[in-house]
CSV table of C-alpha atoms in Angstrom, one decimal:
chain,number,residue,atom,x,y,z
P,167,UNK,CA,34.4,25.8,-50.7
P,168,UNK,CA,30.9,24.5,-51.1
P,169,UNK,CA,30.0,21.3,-52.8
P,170,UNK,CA,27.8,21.8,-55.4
P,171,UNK,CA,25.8,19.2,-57.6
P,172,UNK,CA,28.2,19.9,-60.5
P,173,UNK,CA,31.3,19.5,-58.1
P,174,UNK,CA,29.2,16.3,-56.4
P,175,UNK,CA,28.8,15.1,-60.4
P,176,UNK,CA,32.9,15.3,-60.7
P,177,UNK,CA,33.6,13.4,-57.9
P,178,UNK,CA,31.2,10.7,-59.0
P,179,UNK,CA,33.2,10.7,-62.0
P,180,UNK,CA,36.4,10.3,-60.6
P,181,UNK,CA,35.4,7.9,-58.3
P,182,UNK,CA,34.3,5.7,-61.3
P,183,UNK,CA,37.4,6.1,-62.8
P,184,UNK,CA,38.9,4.8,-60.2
P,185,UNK,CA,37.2,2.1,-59.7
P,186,UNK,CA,37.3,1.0,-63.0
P,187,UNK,CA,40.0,-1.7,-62.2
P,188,UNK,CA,41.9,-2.8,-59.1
P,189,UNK,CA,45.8,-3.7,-59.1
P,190,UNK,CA,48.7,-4.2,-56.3
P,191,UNK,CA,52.0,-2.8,-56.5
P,192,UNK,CA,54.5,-4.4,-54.2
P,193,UNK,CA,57.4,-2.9,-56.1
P,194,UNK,CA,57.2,0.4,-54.6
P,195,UNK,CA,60.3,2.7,-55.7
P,196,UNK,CA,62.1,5.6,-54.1
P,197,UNK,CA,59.1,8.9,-53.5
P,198,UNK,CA,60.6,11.8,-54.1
P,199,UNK,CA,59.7,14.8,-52.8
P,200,UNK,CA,56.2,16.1,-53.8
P,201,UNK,CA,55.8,17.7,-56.7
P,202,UNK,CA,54.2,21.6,-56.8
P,203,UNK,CA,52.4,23.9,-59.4
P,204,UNK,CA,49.5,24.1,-61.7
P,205,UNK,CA,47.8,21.4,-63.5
P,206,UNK,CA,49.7,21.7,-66.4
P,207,UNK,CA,53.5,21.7,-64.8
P,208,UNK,CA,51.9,18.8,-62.5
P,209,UNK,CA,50.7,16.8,-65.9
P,210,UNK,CA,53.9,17.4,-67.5
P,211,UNK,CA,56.0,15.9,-64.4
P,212,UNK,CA,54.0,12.9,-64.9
P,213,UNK,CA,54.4,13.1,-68.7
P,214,UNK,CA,50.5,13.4,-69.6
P,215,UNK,CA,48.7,15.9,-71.9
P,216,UNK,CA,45.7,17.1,-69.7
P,217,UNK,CA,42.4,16.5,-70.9
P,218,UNK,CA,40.7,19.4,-69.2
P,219,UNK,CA,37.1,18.8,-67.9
P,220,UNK,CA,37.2,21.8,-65.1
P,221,UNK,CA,38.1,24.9,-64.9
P,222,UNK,CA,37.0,27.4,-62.2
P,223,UNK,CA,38.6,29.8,-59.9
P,224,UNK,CA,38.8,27.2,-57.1
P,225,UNK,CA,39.1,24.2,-59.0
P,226,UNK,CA,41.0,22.8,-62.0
P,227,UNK,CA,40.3,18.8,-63.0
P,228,UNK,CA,41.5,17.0,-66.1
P,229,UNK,CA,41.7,13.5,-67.4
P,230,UNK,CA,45.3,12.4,-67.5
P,231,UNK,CA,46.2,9.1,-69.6
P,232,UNK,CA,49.5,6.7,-69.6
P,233,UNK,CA,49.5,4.1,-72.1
P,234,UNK,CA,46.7,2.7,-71.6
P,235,UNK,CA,45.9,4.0,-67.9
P,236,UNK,CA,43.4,6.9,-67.2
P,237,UNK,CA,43.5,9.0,-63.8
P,238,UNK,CA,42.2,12.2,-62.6
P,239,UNK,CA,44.6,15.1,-61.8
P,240,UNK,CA,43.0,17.8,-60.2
P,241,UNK,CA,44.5,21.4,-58.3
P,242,UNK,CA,43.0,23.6,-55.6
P,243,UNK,CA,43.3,26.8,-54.9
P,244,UNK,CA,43.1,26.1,-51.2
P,245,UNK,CA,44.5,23.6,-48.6
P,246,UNK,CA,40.6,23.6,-47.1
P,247,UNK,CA,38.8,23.1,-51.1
P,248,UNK,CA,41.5,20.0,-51.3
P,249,UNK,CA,40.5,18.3,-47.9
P,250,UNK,CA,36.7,19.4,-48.7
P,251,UNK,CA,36.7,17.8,-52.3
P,252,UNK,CA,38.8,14.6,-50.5
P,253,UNK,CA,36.4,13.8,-47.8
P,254,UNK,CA,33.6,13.7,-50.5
P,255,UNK,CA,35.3,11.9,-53.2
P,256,UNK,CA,36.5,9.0,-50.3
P,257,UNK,CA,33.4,8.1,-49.6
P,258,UNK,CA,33.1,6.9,-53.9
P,259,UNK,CA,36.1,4.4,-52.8
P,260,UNK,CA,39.3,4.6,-54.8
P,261,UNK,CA,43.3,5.2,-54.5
P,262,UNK,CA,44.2,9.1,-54.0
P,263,UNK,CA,47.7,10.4,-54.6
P,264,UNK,CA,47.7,13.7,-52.5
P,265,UNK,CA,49.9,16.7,-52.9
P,266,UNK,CA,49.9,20.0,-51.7
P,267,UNK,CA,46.9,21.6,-53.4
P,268,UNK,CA,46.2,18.8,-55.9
P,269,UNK,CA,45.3,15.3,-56.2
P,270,UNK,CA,45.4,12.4,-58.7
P,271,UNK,CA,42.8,9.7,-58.7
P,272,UNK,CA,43.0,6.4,-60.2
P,273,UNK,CA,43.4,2.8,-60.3
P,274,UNK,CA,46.0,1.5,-57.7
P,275,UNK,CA,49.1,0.4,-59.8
P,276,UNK,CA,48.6,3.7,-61.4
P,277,UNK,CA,48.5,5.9,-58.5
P,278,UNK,CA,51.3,4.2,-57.2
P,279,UNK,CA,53.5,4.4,-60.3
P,280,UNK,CA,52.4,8.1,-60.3
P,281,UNK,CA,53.7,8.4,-56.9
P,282,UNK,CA,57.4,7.6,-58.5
P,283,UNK,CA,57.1,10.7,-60.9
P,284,UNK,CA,55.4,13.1,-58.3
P,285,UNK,CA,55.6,12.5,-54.9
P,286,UNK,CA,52.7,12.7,-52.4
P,287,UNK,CA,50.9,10.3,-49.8
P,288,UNK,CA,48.7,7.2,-50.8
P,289,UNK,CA,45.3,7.6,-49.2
P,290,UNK,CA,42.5,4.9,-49.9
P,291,UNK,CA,38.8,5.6,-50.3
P,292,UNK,CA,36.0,4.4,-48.5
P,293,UNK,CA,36.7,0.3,-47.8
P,294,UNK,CA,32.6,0.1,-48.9
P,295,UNK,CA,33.4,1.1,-52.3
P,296,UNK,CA,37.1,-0.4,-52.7
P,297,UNK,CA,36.2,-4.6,-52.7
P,298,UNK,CA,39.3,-6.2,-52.0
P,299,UNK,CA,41.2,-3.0,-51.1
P,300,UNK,CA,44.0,-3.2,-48.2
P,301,UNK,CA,41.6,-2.3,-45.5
P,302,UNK,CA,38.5,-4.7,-46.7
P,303,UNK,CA,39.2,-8.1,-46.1
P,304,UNK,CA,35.5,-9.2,-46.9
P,305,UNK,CA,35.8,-9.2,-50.7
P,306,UNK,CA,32.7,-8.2,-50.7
């Protein structure tokens, strides 16, 4: 999967959700196993209505919201699109919750309480982008 400028544009967008606020969670519960399946059964595992912003053959993307948190829930159609769209979208900063063929993106707590409902591993963006994140001790 290439990246184009509209993909490039998504990322940026997700990214800046992300970013949009920084929290810690120390009271990590039980992961379960992760979650499979489209963007839909994914949304309502986590118990969001999708807000769908892409839809193409290698790439579905939506706008999820809980309470009063936002995140981005995306699915792949391949293992190499996934890792492709990650490796871009890290470099924005931000908290990842990563699944087999999909991803959510969002503010820490969030990710993390997301994590409870659908499995996955944490990754973490760039440190550049992510002031104050685990990694970045330089508050910069």
């Amino acid at each position: 999967m290439r990246l184009t400028r509209p993909m490039l544009a998504l990322v940026g967008a997700a990214a800046a959700l992300a970013l949009t606020g920084c929290g810690s969670g120390d009271d990590q519960a039980a992961v379960p196993e992760t979650a499979t399946g489209s963007l839909e059964h994914l949304a309502a595992e986590a118990k969001c209505k999708p807000d769908l912003q892409t839809d193409a053959d290698e790439l579905r993307q939506a706008i999820c919201k809980t309470g009063k948190e936002k995140y981005v829930l995306a699915t792949f159609a391949t293992d190499r699109g996934q890792r492709e769209w990650l490796n871009g979208a890290k470099d924005y900063g931000g908290y990842y919750l990563v699944g087999r063929k999909w991803v959510a993106v969002g503010q820490e707590k969030t990710v993390t309480t997301l994590q409870s409902k659908l499995g996955g591993t944490m990754e973490e963006g760039s440190e550049h982008m992510n002031p104050g994140g685990s990694h970045n001790s330089s508050g910069h």
